[in-house]
Every structure is written in C-alpha cells, then in structure tokens.
Coordinates of C-alpha atoms and ligand atoms in Angstrom, one line a residue:
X1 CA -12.9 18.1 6.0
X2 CA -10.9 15.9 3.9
X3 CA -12.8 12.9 4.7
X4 CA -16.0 12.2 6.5
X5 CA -14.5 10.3 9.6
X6 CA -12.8 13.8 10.6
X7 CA -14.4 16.3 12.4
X8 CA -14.5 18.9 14.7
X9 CA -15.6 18.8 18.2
X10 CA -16.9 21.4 20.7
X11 CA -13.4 22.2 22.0
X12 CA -11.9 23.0 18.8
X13 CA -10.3 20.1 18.3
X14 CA -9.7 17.3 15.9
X15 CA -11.9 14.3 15.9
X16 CA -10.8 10.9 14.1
X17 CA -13.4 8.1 14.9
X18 CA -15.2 10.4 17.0
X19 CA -12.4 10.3 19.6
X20 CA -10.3 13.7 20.3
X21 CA -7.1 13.7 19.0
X22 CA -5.6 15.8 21.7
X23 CA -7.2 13.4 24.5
X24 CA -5.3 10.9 21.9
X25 CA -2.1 12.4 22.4
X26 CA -2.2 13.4 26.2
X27 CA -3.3 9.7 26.5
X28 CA -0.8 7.9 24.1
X29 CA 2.5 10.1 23.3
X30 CA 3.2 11.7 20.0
X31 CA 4.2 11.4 17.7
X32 CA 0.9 9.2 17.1
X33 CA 0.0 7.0 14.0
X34 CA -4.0 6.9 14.7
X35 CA -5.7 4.7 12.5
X36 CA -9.6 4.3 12.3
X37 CA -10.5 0.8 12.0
X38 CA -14.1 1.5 11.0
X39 CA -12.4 3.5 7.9
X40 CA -10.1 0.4 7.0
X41 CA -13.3 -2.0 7.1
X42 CA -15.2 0.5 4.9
X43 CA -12.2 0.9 2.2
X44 CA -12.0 -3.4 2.4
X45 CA -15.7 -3.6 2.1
X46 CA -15.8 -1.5 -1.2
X47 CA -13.4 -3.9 -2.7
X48 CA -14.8 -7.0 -1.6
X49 CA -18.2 -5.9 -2.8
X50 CA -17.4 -4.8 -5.8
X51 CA -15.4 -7.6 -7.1
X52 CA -17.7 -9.6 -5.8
X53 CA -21.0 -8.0 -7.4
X54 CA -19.0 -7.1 -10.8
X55 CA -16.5 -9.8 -11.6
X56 CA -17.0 -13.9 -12.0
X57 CA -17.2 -15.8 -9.0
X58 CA -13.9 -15.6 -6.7
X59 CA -12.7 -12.4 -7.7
X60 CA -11.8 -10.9 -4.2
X61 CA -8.7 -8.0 -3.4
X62 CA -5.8 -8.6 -1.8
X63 CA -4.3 -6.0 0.7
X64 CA -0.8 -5.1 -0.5
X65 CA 0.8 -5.2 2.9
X66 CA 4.5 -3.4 2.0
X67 CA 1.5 -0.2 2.7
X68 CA 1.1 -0.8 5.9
X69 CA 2.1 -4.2 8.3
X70 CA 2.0 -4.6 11.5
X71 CA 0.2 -7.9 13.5
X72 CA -3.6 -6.4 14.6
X73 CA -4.3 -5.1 10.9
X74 CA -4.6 -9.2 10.0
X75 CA -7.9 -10.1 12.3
X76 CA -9.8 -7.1 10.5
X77 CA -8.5 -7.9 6.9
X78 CA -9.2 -11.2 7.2
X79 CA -12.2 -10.3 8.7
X80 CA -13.5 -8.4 6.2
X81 CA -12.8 -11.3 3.3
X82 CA -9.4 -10.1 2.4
X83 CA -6.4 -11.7 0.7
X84 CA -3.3 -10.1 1.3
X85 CA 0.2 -10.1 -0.5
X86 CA 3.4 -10.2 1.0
X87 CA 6.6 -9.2 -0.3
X88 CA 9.1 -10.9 2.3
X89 CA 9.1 -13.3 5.0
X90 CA 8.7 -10.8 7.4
X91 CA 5.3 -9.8 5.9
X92 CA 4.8 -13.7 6.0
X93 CA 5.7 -13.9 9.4
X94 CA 3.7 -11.0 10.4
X95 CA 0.3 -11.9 8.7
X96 CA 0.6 -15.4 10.2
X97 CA 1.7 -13.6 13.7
X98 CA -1.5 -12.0 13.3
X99 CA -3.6 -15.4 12.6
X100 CA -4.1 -14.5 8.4
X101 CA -4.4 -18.0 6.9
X102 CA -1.4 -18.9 4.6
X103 CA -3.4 -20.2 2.0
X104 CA -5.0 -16.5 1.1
X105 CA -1.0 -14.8 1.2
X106 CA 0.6 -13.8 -2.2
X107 CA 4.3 -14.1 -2.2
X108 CA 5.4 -11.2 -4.2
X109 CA 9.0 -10.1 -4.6
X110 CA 12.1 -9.9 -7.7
X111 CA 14.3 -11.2 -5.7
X112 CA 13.0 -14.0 -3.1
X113 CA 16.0 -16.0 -1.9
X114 CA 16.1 -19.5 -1.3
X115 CA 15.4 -18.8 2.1
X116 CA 12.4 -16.8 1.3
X117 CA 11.0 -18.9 -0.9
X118 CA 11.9 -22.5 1.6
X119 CA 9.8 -20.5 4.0
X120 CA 7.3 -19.5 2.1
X121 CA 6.8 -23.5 0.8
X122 CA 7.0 -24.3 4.5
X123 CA 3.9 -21.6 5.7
X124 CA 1.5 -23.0 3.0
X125 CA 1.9 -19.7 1.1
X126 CA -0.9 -20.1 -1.0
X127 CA 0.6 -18.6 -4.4
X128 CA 3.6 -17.5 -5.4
X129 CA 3.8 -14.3 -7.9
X130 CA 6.7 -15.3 -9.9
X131 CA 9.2 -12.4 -10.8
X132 CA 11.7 -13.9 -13.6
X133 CA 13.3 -17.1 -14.6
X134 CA 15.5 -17.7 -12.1
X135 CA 13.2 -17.7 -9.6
X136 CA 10.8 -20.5 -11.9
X137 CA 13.3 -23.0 -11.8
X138 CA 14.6 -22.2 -8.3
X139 CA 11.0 -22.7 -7.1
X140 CA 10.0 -25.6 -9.2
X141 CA 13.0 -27.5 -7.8
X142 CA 12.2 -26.8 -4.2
X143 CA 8.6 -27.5 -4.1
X144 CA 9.2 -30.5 -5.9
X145 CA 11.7 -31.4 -3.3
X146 CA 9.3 -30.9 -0.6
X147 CA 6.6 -33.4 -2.9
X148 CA 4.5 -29.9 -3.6
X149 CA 2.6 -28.8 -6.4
X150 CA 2.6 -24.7 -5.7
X151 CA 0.2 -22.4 -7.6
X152 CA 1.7 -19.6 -9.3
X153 CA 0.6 -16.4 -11.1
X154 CA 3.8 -15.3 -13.6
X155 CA 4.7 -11.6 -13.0
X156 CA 4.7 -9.4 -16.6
X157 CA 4.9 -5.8 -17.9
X158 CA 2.2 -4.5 -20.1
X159 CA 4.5 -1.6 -20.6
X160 CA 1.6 1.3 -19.4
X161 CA 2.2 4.4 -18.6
X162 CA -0.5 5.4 -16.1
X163 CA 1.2 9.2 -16.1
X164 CA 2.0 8.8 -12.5
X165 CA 5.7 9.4 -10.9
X166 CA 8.3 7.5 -12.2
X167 CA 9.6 6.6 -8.9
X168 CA 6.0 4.9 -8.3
X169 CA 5.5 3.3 -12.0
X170 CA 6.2 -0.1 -12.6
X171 CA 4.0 -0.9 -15.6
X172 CA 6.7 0.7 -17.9
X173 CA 8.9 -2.4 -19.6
X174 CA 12.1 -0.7 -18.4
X175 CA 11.9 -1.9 -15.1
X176 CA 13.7 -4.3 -12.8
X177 CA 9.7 -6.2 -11.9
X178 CA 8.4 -9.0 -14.0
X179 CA 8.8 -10.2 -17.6
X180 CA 7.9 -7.9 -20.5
X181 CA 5.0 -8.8 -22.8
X182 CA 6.8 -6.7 -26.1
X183 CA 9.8 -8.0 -26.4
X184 CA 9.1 -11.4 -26.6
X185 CA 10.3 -12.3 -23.1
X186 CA 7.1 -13.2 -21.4
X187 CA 6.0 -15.8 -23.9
X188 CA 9.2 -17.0 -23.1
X189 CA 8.4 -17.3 -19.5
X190 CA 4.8 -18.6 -20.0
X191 CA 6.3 -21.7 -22.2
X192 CA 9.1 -22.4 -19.4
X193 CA 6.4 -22.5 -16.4
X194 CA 3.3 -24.2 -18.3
X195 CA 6.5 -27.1 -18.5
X196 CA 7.5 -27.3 -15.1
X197 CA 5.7 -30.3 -13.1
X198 CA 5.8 -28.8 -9.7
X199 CA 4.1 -26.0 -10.5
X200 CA 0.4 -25.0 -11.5
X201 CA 0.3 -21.5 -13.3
X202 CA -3.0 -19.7 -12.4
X203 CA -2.5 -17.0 -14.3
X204 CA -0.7 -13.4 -15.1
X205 CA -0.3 -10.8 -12.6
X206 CA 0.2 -7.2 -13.8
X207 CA 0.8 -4.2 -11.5
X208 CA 1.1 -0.5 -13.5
X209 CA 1.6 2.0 -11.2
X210 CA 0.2 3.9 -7.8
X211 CA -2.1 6.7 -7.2
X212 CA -4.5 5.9 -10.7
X213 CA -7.4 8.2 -10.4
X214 CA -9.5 6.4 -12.8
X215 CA -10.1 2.7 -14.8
X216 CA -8.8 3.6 -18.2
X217 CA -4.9 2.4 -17.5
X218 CA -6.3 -1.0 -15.8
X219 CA -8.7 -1.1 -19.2
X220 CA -5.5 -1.1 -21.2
X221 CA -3.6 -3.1 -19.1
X222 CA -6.7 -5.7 -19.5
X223 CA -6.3 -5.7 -23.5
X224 CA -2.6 -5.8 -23.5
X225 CA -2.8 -9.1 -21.5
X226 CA -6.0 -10.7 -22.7
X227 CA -4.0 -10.2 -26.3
X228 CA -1.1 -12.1 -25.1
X229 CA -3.4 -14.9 -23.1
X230 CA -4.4 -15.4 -26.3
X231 CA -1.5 -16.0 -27.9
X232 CA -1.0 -17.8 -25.1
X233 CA -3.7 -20.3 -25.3
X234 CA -2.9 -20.8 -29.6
X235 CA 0.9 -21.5 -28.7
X236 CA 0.9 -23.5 -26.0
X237 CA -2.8 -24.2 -24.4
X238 CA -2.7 -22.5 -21.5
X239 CA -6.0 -21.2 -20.7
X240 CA -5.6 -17.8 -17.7
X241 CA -7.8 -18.7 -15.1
X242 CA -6.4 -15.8 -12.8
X243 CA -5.8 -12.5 -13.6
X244 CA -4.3 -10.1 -10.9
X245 CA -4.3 -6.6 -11.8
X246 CA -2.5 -5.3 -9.4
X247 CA -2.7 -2.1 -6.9
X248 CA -2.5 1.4 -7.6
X249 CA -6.2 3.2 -7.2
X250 CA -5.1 6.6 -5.8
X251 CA -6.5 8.7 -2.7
X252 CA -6.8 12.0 -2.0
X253 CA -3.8 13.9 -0.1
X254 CA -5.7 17.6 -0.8
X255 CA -8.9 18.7 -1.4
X256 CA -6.9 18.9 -4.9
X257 CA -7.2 15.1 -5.5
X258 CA -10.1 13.9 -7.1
X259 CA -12.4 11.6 -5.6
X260 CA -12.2 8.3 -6.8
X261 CA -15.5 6.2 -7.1
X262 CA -13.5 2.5 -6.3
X263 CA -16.9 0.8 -7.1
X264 CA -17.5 2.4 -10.3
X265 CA -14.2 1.9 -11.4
X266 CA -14.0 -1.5 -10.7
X267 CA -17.5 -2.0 -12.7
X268 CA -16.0 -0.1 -15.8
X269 CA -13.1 -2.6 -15.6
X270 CA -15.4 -5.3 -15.1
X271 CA -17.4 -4.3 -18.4
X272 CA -14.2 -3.9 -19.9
X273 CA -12.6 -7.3 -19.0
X274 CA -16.0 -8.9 -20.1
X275 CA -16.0 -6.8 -23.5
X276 CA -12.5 -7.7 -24.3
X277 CA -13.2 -11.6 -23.6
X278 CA -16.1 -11.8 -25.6
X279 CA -14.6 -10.5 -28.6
X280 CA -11.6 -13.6 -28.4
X281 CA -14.2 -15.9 -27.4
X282 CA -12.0 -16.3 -24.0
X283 CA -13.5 -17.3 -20.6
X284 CA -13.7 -14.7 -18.7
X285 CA -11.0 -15.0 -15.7
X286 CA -10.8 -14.3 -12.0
X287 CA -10.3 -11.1 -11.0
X288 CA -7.6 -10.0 -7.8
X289 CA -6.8 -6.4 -7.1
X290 CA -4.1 -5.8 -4.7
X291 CA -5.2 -2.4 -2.9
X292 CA -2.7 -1.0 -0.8
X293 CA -2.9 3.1 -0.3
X294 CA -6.6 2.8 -0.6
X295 CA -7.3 0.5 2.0
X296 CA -5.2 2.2 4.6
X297 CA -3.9 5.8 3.4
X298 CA -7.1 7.8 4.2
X299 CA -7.8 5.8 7.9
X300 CA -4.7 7.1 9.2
X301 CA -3.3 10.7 10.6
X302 CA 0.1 10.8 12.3
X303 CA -0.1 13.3 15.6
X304 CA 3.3 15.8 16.2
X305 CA 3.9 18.6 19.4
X306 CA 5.3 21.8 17.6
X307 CA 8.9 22.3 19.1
X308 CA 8.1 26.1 18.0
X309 CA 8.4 28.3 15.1
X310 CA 12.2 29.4 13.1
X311 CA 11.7 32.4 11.0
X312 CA 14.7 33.3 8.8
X313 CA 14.2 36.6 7.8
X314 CA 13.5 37.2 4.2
X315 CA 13.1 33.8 3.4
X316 CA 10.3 31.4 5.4
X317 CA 9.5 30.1 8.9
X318 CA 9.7 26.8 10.0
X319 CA 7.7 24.6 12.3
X320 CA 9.6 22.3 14.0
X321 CA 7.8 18.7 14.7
X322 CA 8.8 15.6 17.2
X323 CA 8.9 13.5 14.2
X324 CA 9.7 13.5 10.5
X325 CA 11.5 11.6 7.9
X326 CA 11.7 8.7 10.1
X327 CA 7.8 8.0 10.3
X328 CA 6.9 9.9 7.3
X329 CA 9.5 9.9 4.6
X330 CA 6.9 10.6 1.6
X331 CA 7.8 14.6 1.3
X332 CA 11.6 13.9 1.2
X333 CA 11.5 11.0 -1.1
X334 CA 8.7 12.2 -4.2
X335 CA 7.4 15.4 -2.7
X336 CA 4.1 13.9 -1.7
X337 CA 1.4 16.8 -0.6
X338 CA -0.7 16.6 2.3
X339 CA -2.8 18.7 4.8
X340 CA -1.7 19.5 7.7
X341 CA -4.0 21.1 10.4
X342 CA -3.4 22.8 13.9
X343 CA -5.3 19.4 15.8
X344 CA -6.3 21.3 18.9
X345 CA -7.1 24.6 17.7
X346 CA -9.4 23.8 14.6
X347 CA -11.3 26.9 14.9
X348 CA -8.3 29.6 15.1
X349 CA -7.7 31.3 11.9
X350 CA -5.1 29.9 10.0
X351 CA -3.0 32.7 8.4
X352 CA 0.4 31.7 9.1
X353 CA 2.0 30.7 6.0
X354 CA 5.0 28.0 7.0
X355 CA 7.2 24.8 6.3
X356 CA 6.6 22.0 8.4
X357 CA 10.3 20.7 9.4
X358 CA 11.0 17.3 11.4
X359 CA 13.6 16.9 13.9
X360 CA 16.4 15.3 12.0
X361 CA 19.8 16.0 11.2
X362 CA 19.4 16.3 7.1
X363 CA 18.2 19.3 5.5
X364 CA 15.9 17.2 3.0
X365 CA 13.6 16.4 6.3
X366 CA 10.0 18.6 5.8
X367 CA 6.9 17.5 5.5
X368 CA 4.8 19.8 3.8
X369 CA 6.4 23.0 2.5
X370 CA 3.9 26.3 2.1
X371 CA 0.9 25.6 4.3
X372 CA -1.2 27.7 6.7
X373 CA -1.4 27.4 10.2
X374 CA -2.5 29.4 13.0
X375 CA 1.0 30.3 14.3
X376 CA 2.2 27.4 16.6
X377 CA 2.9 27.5 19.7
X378 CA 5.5 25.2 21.6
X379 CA 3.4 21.7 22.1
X380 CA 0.3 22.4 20.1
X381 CA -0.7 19.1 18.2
X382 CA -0.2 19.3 14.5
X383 CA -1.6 16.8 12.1
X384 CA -1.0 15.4 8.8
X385 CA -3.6 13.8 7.4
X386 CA -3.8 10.2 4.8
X387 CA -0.8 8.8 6.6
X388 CA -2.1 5.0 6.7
X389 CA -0.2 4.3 3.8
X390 CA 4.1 4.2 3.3
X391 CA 4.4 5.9 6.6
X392 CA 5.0 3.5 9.3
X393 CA 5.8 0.9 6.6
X394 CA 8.8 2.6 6.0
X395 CA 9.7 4.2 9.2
X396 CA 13.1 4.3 10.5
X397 CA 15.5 4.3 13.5
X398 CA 17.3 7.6 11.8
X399 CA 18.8 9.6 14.3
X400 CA 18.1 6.4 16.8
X401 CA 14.3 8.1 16.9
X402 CA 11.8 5.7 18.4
X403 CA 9.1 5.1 16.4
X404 CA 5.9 6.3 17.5
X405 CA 2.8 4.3 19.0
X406 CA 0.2 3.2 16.2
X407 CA -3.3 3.3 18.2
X408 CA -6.4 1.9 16.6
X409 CA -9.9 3.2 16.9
X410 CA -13.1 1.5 16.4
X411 CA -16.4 1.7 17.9
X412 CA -15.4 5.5 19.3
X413 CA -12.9 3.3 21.4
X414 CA -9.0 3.5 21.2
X415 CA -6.7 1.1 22.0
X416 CA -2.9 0.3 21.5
X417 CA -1.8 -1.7 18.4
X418 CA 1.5 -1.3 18.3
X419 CA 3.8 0.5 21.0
X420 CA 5.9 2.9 21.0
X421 CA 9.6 1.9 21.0
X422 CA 12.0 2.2 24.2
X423 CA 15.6 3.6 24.1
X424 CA 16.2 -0.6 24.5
X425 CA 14.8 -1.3 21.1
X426 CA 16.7 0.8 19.9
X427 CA 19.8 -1.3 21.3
X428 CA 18.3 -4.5 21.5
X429 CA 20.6 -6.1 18.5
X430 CA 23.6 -4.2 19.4
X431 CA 26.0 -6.8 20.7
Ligands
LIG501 C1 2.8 -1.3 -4.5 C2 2.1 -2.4 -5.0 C3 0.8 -2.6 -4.7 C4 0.0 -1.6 -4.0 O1 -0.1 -0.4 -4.6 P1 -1.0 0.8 -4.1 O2 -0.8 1.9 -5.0 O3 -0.6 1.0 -2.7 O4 -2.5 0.3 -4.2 C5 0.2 -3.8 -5.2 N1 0.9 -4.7 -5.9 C6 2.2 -4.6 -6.2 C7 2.9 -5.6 -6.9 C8 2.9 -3.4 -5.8 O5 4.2 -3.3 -6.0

C-alpha cells in the first residue's frame, strides 16, 4: 500500500484508519472525502518536532489552509501546536469558526481589500504577510486608524526554480506574488515598511514552489535571502527576526514519488540556515514553514460508485464515477497522477486497463487516465487515493453537483465533519 494507514481487510476491502471503506460508504454516501485524523496529527507532529528540535526557539509550521478548510480541521491543528495561514476572510472566519486563536493566523494574499484587511485588524490576525506596496501603506493607515501596531512579515521572490510545474511555481520573479529580491524592488519595499509607524516588520517570507522532494531549493532560497538580510541590516538596520519559508514539501501520488524524509529535510535546512548565518555573523532567525499538501494530502481518499464501464472500440474504455471535476479538479487542471483502487474488491486481479471519467458535462473531466482495475461493475466503490489536499478546497457546484460528505476518522471511529450538500444548498442564494 501506498501508505501505512491503508490496508486490506478480511473481506477484500479497503481499510483507511482501520475502518472499511465500503461500510464507509453504505453508511455515509459517496462520493466520500475520508480523512484519517490520526494521519493529519502524525504529518503536524513531524513538523512541530522538527522545527522544534532543529531550529532556534519558536520556530513552529503553519498549516496553509487554501489545502484544505473546513471548521473541525482547527481543534486538531491547533491541537497539535499549529499556526495556520489564511489567504481570505473566509479562511479567517472559518479557523476562528472552528476556535483557532487569531493571534497564531497568517494573513496571506496579493490582493487583500480593504475589507479583508479591516477584518483581519478586527479578528486580532496575528501577522500579516504583506504582498506589495499598495497593500503597506493601505495597511499601515488602517491599523494606525484603529491605534494598532500590526506585525508583518514582507512577501519577496528569491527567483528559484525548484523544477516543479509552472502552474504550481511561485519562487520564479515573473510572478504576480510578492516583491523580487533582483531587481532591486524588495530593498525598496524593506526601506518603505521598516519607516512605517504602525507597523513592526518581523521578517521575510518566501514561498518557491509545491511538491519539493528534497531541501536543496529551501537551501538556496535560505542564501538568496540571508544575502539580502544582510544588505538589509548595512542599509537600513533592520535585523530579520522571522524567516518563513514557505510550503511546498511534496507527497507521494504513486508508488513513483519518492519518499520524502520531512525531518531530515528540515535538519539539512536547519544546518544550512545555521551555516549560512554564521558565515555573515547574523543571528540566526525564527524559522515558519507553511505545510499544506503534506499535512493533509496523504490522510485523505475520496470514495466514488462506478456508474459502469464505456468501451469505444478501438480506442479505450471508460469508468464512469458519481463525482469528478467538481471534488477533484487536479487531473483536469495539471494532470496530477494518482492511484486508484477497486475499494471493495482489493483482492480481484486487476487487469482491466481503463480511464477513470467523472460525471460532468466537459470532455476535460477524468481523473486518472491508463490505470488497472478489475473490470467495474455498476456501484462498486472506487478510490483515489492522497486526496486531502486541493480537492475539497477547490470543489465546485459545476453541473449544480452537491458536494460530497467529508467524514473524519480517529481512534478506528468515524464521524461526520462536514455534510453533504442538499439540492437547497444548492439554491440557498438564488433570490
Ligand atoms: C500554496 C502555498 C503553501 C502551501 O504549499 P504546499 O505545497 O501545499 O505545502 C504555503 N504558502 C504559500 C504562500 C502558498 O502559496
């Protein structure tokens, strides 16, 4: 198995947590999100440990929640000695919803409105990751209108290339997040917020890209910025106390992916950091991470019925799903791999070579194109596996789909997290 919380049971069937997924499904619908709480507290505990063990003294990771947001995930991140970083005021809303306190949220964003950020002043957000210029002065002004000194980290671009997807990649310096360090702009920013008296800049923030197999991008990422906190500190005296380094660890969608040590990577980085601050006779700052995929991604497997099987002959047979797009948009939008598996009949041999197909009305909706099942039958239980992360955050009402139940397990128990929509959803803002 993919990961050690799967397994397979007596019956032939699935296990996540220990608990059957077709007893899942016969008890709570499909489609299914089922996340494994136990898994989630593992991939936070990792973090937490790490930093903690390896970097100075309140280094700690903050969950990215635009991976995955929804009310009950805030008691167990907290919990667990989580930050978390929010990109909107529904995030806000949500993490408070769920009882996070406001002072460990991380307003992220390159465009936060003067609502957003009037709110965010309002909750106590405890720092804001500022984006550009505009939003320095726009922020200065309000919290000094509200009598507040905020903290803030200042957003930059080291310009890496962690040779991920482009559509995932925001290190690069042609990109519409944060201030670039080469051309000049980010000293420019740095001397502009060091000056403004309602606000107290922490430190840089840097985030380079997503699914990074190993430390050697965060390593130059770390030089690129301890160089310009350098510069920094002889231009204008401003010392970093804070460095946040962003997300982007990676996780494995096949037996393909490589296995990443997350402890070992954050102790390379650490030795790296340490290094690197030595030689410039810099103290050594506070470390965040902002985790998102790796907290979530591999805790998760969504649960379809097969509507049955469309062969066109010469070309390839289909398996239809009661889902798709709408609660997993990965394959359509980069192509994303993953493993698919019959749920309920584990032990069958799988030699049916097929595209997994959702239910919506646009050609573009698979998947997973090219896998193996046993051949389906109408209402067997297929699922795709590492689904915690960019699947429910970004599900849709396409096709006016409800979206499916997200259930969480813990302790070999299940229990209802978020529900699945009714037709009246669906119409509840339709005036
Ligand atoms: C997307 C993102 C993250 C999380 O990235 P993962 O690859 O899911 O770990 C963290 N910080 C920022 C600023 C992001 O944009």
């Amino acid at each position: 198995m993919l990961y050690d919380n799967l397994a397979v049971n007596s019956r032939g069937h699935l296990t996540i947590g220990g608990l059957d997924a077709v007893d899942l499904a016969d008890r709570f619908g499909a489609p299914l999100y089922v996340l494994d709480e136990d898994q989630v507290r593992a991939n936070c505990r990792t973090y937490v440990r790490a930093l903690a063990d390896y970097m100075p003294a309140g280094s700690y990771p903050l969950f990215a929640g635009k991976a995955l947001c929804f009310k009950g995930l805030y008691p167990v991140l907290e919990e667990e000695g989580m930050g978390a970083d929010v990109v909107s005021p529904g995030e806000i809303y949500t993490a408070l919803a769920g009882g996070f306190p406001a002072g460990r949220l991380y307003f992220h964003g390159n465009n936060k409105t003067d609502e957003d950020i009037a709110y965010a002043l309002e909750c106590g957000v405890g720092t804001f990751i500022v984006d550009n210029h505009n939003e320095l002065d726009r922020l200065d002004e309000m919290a000094g209108e509200r009598g507040r000194k905020q903290k803030v980290l200042l957003r930059v671009t080291p310009g890496i290339d962690p040779h991920t997807l482009q559509a995932i990649n925001t290190g690069r310096i042609d990109c519409q997040f944060g201030v670039p360090i080469e051309t000049g702009q980010a000293d420019r920013f740095v001397r502009a917020a060091v000056g403004k008296a309602n606000l107290e800049v922490m430190g840089f923030h840097s985030h380079i890209g997503s699914q990074i197999f190993e430390a050697e991008p965060f390593c130059d990422a770390v030089d690129i910025l301890l160089a310009f906190a350098q510069r920094m500190r002889e231009n204008y005296g401003f010392t970093v106390r804070v460095l946040n380094l962003g997300g982007g660890f990676g996780v494995r969608y096949t037996e393909n992916d490589p296995v990443v040590d997350i402890a070992d990577n954050i102790r390379q980085l650490s030795e790296h950091l340490k290094a690197g601050c030595k030689a410039l006779d810099y103290p050594v700052p506070q470390v965040l991470l902002e985790p998102g995929r790796s907290i979530v991604a591999d805790a998760c497997v969504t649960l379809y019925r097969a509507g049955g099987v469309k062969t066109i002959e010469g070309y390839r047979s289909y398996v239809t799903v009661n889902g798709g797009m709408t609660d997993n948009p990965r394959y359509a939008l980069y192509q994303s791999a993953y493993t698919v598996l019959p749920a309920g009949r584990m032990r069958d041999e799988a030699d049916f070579v097929c595209t997994v197909a959702g239910r919506c009305c646009e050609s573009g909706d698979l998947i997973q194109e090219n896998i193996t099942l046993p051949r389906p039958e109408r209402d067997d239980l297929i699922a795709v596996l590492t689904t915690g992360a960019y699947n429910f955050s970004m599900a849709s009402n396409y096709n006016r789909l409800c979206r499916p139940a997200l259930v969480m397990v813990k302790d070999g128990e299940a229990r209802l997290a978020v529900r699945r929509q009714t037709f009246e959803d669906l119409i509840a803002c339709d005036l």
